[in-house]
Short mmCIF file of C-alpha atoms in Angstrom, two decimals:
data_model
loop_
_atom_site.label_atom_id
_atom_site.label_comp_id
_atom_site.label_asym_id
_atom_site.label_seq_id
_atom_site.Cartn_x
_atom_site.Cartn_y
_atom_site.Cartn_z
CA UNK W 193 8.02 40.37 17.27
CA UNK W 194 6.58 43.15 15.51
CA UNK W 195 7.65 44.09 12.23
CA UNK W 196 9.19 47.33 11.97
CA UNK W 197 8.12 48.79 8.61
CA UNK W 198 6.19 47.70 5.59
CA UNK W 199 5.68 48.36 1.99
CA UNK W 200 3.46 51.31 1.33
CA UNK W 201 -0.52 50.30 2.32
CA UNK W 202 -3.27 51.55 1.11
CA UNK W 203 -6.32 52.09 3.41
CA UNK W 204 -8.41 48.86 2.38
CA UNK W 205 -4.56 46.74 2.79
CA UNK W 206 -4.23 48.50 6.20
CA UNK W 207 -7.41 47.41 7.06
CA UNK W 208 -7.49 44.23 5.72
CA UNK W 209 -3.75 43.75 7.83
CA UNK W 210 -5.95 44.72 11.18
CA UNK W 211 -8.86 42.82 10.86
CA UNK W 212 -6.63 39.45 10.36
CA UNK W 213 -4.02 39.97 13.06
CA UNK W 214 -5.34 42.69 15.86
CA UNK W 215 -5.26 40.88 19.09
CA UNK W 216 -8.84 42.47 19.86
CA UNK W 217 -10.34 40.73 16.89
CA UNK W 218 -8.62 37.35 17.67
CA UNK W 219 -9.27 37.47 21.12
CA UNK W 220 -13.15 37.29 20.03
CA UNK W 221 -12.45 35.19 17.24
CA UNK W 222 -10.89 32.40 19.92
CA UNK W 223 -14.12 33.34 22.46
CA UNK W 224 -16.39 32.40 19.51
CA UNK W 225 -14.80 29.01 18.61
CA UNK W 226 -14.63 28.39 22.35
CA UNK W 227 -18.32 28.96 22.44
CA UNK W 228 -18.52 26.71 19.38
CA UNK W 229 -17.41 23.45 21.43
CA UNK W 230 -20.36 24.24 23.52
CA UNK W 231 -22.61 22.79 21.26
CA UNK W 232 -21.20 19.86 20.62
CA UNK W 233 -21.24 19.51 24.68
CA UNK W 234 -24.96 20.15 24.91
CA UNK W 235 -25.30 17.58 21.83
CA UNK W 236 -23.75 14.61 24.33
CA UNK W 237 -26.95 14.65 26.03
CA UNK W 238 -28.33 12.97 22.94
CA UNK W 239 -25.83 10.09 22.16
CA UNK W 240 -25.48 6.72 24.87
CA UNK W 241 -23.56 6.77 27.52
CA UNK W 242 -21.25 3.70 28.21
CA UNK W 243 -19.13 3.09 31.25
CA UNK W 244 -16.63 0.55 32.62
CA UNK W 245 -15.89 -0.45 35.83
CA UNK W 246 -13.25 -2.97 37.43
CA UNK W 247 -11.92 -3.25 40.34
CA UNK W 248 -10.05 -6.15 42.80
CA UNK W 249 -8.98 -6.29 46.60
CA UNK W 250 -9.17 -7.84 49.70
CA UNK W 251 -12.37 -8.57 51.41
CA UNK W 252 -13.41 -8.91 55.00
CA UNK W 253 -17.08 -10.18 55.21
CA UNK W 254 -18.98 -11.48 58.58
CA UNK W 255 -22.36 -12.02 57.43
CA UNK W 256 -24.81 -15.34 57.69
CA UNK W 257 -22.64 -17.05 54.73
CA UNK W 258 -19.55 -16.70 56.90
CA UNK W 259 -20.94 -17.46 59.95
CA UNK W 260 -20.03 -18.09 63.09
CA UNK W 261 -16.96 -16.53 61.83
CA UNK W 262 -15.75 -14.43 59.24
CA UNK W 263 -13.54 -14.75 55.87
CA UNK W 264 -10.80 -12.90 54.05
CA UNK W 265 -11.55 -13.43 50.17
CA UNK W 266 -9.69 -11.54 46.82
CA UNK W 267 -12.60 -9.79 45.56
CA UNK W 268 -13.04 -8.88 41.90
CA UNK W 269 -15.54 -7.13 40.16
CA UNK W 270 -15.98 -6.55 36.38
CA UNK W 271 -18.49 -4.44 34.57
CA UNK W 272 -19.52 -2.31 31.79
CA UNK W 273 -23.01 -0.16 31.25
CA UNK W 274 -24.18 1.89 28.70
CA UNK W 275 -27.65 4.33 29.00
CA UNK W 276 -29.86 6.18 26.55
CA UNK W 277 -31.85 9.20 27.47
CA UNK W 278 -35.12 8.38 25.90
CA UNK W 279 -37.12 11.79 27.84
CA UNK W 280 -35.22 14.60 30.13
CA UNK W 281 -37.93 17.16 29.30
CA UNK W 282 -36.26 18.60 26.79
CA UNK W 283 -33.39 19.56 28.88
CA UNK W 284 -30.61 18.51 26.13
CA UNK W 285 -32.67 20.02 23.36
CA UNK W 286 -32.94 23.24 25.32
CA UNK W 287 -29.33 23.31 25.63
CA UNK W 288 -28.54 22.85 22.35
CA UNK W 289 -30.43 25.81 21.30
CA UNK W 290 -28.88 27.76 24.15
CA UNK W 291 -25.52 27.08 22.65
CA UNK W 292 -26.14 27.61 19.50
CA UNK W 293 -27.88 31.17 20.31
CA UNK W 294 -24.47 31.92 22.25
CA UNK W 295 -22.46 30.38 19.17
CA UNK W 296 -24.61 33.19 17.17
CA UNK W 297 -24.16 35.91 19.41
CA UNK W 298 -20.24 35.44 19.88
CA UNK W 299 -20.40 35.32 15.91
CA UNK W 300 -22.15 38.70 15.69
CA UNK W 301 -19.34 39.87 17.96
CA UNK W 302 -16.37 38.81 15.90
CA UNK W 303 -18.25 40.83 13.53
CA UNK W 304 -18.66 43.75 15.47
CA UNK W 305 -15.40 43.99 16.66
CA UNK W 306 -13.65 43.70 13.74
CA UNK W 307 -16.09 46.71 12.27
CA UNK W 308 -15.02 49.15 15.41
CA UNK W 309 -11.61 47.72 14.86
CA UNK W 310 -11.45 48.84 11.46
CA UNK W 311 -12.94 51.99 12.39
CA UNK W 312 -10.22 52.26 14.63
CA UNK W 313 -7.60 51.74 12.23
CA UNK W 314 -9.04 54.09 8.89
CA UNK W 315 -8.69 56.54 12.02
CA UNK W 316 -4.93 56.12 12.74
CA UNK W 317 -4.26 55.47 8.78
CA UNK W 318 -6.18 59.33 8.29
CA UNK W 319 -4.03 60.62 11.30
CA UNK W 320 -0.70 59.83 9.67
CA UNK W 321 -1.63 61.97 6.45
CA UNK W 322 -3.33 64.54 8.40
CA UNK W 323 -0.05 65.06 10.57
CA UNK W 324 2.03 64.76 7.37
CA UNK W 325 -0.34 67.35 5.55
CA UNK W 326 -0.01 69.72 8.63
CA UNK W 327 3.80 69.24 8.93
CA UNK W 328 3.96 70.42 5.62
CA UNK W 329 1.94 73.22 5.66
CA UNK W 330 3.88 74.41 8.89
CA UNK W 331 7.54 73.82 7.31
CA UNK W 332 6.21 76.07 4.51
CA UNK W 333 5.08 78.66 7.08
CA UNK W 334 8.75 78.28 8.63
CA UNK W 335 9.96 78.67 4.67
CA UNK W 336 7.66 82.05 3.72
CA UNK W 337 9.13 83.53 7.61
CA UNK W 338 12.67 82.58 7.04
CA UNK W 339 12.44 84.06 3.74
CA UNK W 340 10.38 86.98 5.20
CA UNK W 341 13.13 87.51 8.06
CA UNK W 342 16.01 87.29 5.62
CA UNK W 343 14.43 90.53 3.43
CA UNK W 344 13.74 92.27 6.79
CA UNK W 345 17.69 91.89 7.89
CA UNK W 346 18.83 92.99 4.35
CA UNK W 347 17.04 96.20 4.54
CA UNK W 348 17.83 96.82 8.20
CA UNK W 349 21.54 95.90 6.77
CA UNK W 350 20.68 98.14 4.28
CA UNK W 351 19.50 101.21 6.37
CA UNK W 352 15.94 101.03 5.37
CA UNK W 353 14.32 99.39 8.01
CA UNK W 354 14.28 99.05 11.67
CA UNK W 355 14.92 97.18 14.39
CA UNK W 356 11.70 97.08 15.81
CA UNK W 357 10.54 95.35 12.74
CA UNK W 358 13.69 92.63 12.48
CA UNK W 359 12.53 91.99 16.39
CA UNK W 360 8.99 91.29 15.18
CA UNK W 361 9.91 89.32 12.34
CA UNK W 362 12.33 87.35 14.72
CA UNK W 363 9.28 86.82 17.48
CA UNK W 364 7.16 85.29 14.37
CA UNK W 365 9.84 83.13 13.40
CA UNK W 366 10.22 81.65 16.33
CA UNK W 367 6.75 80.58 16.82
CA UNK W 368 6.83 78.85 13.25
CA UNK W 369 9.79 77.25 14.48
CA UNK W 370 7.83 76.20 17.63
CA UNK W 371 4.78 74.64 15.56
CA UNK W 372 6.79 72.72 13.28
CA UNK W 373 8.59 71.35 16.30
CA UNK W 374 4.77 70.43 18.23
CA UNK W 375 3.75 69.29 14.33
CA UNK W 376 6.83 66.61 14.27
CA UNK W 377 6.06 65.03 17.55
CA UNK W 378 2.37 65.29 16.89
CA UNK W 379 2.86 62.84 13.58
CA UNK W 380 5.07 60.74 16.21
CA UNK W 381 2.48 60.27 17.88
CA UNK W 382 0.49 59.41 15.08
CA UNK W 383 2.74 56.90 13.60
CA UNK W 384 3.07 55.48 16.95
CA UNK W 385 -0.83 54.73 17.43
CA UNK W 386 -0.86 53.18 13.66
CA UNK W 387 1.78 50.95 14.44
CA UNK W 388 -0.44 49.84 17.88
CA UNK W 389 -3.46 49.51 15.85
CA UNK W 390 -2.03 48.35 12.04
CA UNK W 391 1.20 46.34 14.20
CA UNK W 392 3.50 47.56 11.39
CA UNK W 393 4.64 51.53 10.94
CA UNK W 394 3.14 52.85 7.88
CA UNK W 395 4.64 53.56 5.25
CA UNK W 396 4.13 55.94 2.12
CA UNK W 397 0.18 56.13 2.69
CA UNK W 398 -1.81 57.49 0.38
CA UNK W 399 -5.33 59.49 0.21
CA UNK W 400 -7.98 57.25 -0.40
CA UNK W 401 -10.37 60.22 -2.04
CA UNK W 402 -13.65 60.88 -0.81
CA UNK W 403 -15.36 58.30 -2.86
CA UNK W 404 -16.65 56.54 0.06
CA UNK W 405 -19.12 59.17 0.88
CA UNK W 406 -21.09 58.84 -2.02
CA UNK W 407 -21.80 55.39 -0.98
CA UNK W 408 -23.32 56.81 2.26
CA UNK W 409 -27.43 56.64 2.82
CA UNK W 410 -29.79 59.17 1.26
CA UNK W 411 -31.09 60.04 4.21
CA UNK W 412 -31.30 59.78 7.63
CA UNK W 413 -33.92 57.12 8.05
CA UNK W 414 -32.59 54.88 5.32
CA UNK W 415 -29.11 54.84 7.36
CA UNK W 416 -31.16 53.99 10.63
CA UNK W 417 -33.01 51.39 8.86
CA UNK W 418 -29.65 49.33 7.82
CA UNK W 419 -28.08 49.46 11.23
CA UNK W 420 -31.69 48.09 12.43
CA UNK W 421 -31.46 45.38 10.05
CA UNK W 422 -27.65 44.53 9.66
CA UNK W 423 -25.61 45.93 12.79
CA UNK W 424 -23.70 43.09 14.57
CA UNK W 425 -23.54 44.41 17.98
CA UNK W 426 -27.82 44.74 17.68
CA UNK W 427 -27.69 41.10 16.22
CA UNK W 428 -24.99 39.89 18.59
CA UNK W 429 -27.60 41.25 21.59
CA UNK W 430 -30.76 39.56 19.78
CA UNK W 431 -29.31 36.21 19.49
CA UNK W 432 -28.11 36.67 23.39
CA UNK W 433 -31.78 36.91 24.18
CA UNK W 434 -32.75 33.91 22.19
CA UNK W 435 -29.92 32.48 24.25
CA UNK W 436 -31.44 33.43 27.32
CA UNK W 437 -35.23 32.11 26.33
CA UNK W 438 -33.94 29.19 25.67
CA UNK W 439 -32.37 28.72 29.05
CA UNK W 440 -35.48 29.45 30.60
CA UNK W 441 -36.67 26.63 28.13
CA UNK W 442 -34.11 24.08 29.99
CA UNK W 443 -35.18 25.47 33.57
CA UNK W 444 -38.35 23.65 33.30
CA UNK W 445 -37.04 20.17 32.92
CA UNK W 446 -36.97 19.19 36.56
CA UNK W 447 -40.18 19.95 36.41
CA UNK W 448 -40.91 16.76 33.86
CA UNK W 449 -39.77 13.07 34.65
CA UNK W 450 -36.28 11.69 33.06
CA UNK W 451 -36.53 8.28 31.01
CA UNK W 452 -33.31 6.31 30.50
CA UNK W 453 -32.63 2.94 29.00
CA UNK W 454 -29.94 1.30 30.64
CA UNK W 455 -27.76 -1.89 29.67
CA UNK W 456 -25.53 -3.54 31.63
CA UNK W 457 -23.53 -6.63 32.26
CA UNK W 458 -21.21 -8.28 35.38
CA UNK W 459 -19.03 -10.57 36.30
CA UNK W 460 -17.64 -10.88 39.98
CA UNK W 461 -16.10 -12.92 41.93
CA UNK W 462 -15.61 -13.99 45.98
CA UNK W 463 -18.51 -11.08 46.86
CA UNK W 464 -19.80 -10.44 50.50
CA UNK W 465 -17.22 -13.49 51.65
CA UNK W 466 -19.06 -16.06 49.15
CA UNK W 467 -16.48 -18.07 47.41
CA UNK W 468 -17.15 -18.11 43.79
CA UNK W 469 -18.18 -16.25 40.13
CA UNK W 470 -21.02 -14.58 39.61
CA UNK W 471 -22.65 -12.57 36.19
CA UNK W 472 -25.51 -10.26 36.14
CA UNK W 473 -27.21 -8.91 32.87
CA UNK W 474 -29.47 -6.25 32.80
CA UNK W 475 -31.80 -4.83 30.42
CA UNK W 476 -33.70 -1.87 31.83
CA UNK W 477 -36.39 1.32 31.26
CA UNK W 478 -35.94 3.60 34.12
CA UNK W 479 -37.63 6.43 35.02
CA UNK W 480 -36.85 9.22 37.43
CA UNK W 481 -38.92 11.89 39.00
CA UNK W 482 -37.65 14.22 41.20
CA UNK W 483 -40.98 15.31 44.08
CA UNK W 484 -39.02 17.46 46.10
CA UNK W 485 -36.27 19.60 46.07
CA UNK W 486 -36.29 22.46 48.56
CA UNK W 487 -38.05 24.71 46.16
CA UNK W 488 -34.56 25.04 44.01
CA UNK W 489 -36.33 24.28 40.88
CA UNK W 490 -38.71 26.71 40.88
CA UNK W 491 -36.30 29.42 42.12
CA UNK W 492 -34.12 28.64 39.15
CA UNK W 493 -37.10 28.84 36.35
CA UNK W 494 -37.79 32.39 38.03
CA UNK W 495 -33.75 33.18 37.70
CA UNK W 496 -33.94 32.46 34.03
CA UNK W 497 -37.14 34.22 33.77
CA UNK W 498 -35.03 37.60 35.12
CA UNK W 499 -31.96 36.95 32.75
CA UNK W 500 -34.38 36.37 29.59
CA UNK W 501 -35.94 39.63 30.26
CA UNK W 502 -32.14 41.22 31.48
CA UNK W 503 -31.47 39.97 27.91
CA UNK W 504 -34.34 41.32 26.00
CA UNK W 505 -33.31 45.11 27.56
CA UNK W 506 -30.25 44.59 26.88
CA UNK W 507 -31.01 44.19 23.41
CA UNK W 508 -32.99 47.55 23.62
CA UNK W 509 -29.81 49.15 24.93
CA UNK W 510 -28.14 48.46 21.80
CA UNK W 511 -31.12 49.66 19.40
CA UNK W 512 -30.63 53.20 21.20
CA UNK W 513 -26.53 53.21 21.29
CA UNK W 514 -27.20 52.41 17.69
CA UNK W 515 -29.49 55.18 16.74
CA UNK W 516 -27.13 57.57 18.56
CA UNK W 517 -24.55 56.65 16.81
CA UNK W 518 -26.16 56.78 13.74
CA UNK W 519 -27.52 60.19 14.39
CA UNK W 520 -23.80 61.53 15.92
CA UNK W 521 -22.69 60.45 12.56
CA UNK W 522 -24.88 61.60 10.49
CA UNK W 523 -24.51 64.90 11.77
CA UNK W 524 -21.05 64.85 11.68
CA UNK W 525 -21.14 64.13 8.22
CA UNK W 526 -23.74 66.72 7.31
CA UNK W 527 -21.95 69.48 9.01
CA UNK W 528 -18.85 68.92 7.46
CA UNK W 529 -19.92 68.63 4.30
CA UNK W 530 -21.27 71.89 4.40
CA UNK W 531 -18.05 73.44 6.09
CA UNK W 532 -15.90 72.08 3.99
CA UNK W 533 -16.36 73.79 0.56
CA UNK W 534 -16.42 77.11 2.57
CA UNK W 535 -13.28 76.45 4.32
CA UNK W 536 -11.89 75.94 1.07
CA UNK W 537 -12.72 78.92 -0.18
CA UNK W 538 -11.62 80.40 2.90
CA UNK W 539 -7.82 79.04 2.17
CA UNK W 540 -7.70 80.13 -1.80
CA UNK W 541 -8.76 83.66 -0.53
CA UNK W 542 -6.25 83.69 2.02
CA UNK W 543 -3.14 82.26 -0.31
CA UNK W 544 -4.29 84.84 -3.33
CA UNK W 545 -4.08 87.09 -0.57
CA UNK W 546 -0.71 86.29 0.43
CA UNK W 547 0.81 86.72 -3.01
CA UNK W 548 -1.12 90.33 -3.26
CA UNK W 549 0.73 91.30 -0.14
CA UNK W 550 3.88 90.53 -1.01
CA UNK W 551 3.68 92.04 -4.02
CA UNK W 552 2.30 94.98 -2.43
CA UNK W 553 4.88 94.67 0.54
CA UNK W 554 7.34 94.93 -1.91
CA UNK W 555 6.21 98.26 -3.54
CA UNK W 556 5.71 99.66 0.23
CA UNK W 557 1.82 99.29 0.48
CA UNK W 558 1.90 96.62 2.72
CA UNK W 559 3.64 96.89 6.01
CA UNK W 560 5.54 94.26 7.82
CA UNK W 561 2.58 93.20 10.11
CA UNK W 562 0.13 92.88 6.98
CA UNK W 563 3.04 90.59 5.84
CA UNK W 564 3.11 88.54 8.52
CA UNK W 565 -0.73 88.00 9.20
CA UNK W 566 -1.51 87.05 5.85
CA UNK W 567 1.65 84.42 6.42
CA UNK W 568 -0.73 83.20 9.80
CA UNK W 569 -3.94 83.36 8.15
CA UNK W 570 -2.56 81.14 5.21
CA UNK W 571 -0.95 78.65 7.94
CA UNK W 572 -4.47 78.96 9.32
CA UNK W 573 -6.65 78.84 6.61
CA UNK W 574 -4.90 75.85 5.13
CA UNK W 575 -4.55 73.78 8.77
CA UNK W 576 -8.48 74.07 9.36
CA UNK W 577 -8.72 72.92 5.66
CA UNK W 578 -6.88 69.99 5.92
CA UNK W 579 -8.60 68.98 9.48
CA UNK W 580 -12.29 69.15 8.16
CA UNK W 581 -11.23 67.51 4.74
CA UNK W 582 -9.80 64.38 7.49
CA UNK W 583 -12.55 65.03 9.91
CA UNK W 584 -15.05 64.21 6.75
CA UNK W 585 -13.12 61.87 5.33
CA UNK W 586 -13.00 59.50 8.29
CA UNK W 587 -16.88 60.88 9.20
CA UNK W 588 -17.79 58.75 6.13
CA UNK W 589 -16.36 55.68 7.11
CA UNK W 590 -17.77 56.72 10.83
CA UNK W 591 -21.31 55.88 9.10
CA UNK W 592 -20.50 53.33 7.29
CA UNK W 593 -19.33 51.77 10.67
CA UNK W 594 -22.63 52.63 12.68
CA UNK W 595 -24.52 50.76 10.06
CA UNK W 596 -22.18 47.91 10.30
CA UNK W 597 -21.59 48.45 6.69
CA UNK W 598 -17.68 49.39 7.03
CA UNK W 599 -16.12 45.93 5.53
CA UNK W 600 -18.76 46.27 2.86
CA UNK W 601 -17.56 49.22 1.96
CA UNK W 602 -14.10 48.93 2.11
CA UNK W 603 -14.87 45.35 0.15
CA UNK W 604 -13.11 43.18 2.47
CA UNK W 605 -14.35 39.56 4.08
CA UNK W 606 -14.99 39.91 8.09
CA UNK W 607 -12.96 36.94 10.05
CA UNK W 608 -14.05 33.18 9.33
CA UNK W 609 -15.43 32.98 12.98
CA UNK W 610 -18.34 35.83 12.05
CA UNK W 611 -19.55 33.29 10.50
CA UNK W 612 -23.09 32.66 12.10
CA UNK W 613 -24.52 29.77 10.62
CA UNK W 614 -24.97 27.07 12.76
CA UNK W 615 -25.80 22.73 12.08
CA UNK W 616 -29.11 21.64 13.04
CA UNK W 617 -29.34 19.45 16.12
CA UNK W 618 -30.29 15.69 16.04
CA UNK W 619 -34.07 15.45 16.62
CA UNK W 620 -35.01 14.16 20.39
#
């Protein structure tokens, strides 16, 4: 069940919440130790193989030793064999390493996830106080009309004003009333996507401050140089390639004879309708070699030859969704940056304005309308405020993400299963 509130979080514990219980990430976190039991698969190509075998039954035999007739004997048979690959032209060893590039890559994708999970969730967390910010400004637009309306109606009351301007004020009104209506179900909505993302509604969030964006890059080559060097999903495609060469590695061991010694030991009895025990041990260096196999081999080497080189573009598909990103962000970041300080100035103006109105409405230099607007350019003014200061707010942790810098920044541990370091195989 999902828990229906929580104590107030701040962005790095709402984060931190995601990352260790949003099914996205543990859906890759399973996939990676999934990919994990791989290896030790591929490793059983190293280690003996033993089998036993028993059975017992009725036997019908008509050969020379029953002659001129045949016989009905119990027939039992014993055994147990064990075989070491000495040689399989590097099949197993190519395996290994194909797991283990797989192991890396599913790794680099726990990582990645959980980055554009977080991501996901510093957006929901910025929503909520965005909607909350805008709800307020709106119910003090509703505040500064109702009060507006109720002046209006005492001078019409009065005999001073007119009807034309209580009808105005009334039409203005309502439309306040109608934003913070759209503003409430707008932070509904917001709370709704947190609690999809976070899995518990928020509760008493608070600004985190726009400390993160000093952390971000000088410039815009040093940012393109991390994600180059340190983005998962880049990673994650690199060590699919290895993967893939690696494969193409294994596809070449029909190509090579297989060396096995085998072991074994019997003990039968009544076989072929001879009356009697018999034991058979065996001590024995075989070696197969495959001459001809309806050209399968070779069509597989050339399969694997296509899917290392599928693998190696794919790579360079990530290098360029990673340099757009980086650039997108970037100049995100850079644009608001510069828009923001303006916009700011834009809303002081606008609410020194306001109080110059009213003072001036209220010695009959302003008119209604002048009123009014400067009420709508405040509520204006203050809404495109508030959406930049989010909009750059979350464009810094945008960045951050593109780089695959975002836990790093936020100081917080990615899952256990990012963990890429894998054992070393036993030696062939």
């Amino acid at each position: 069940m999902m828990a229906q509130s929580a104590s107030a979080q701040s962005l790095t514990e709402a984060v931190d919440k995601t990352i260790r219980s949003n099914p996205n990430v543990l859906a890759e976190a399973n996939f990676r130790r999934s990919v994990d039991k791989t290896i030790d698969q591929a490793r059983a190509g190293y280690y003996p193989q033993v089998d036993l075998n028993l059975g017992i039954g009725r036997e019908r035999a008509e050969n020379n030793s029953t002659a001129p007739g045949h016989r009905h004997l119990t027939r039992g048979e014993a055994g147990i064999s064990a075989s070491q690959m000495l040689y399989d032209g590097f099949a197993t060893k190519s395996a290994v390493e194909q797991t283990q590039s797989q192991a890396e890559s599913a790794g680099y994708s726990v990582f990645d996830t959980a980055e554009s999970t977080s991501l996901r969730a510093v957006q929901v967390y910025l929503d909520v106080l965005r909607r909350q910010d805008l709800l307020k400004l709106t119910e003090a637009n509703l505040e500064s009309h109702e009060r507006i309306y109720s002046q209006i109606e005492q001078r019409f009351d009065s005999g001073v004003g007119n009807s034309a301007d209580l009808e105005q004020t009334k039409g203005r009104l309502a439309l306040s009333q109608a934003n913070l209506t759209s503003n409430k179900g707008n932070l509904e909505d917001a709370l709704s996507n947190y609690n999809r993302v976070v899995g518990n509604m928020p509760e008493a969030p608070t600004d985190p401050g726009l400390d993160c964006c000093d952390k971000a890059p000088a410039t815009l080559d040093e940012a393109l140089a991390i994600a180059y060097h340190q983005h998962p999903a880049l990673r994650s495609a690199m060590a699919q390639h290895e993967a893939a060469l690696a494969q193409e590695q294994g596809a070449e061991a029909p190509f090579h004879p297989r060396v096995d010694l085998e072991l074994s030991t019997r003990a039968d009895n009544n076989l072929d309708g001879e009356k009697g025990h018999e034991k058979e041990i065996l001590a024995m260096a075989r070696l197969r070699y495959n001459l001809l196999n309806g050209g399968a081999d070779m069509a597989r080497l050339e399969e694997t030859g296509f899917l290392s080189q599928q693998a190696r573009e794919e790579a360079n598909i990530a290098i360029r969704d990673i340099e757009r990103d980086v650039r997108l962000a970037w100049n995100s970041l850079d644009n608001l940056s510069h828009q923001l300080p303006v916009l700011k100035q834009r809303m002081d103006s606008a609410l020194m304005t306001r109080e110059a109105y009213q003072e001036q409405f209220n010695l009959g230099q302003r008119t209604l309308l002048d009123l009014l607007d400067t009420e709508n350019e405040v509520l204006t003014a203050s809404a495109d405020y508030t959406n930049t200061y989010y909009d750059h707010l979350y464009a810094c942790y945008w960045l951050a993400e593109t780089m695959g810098k975002l836990l790093e920044q936020l100081e917080l541990e990615a899952p256990e299963e990012a963990i890429t370091v894998a054992s070393p195989e036993p030696a062939e």
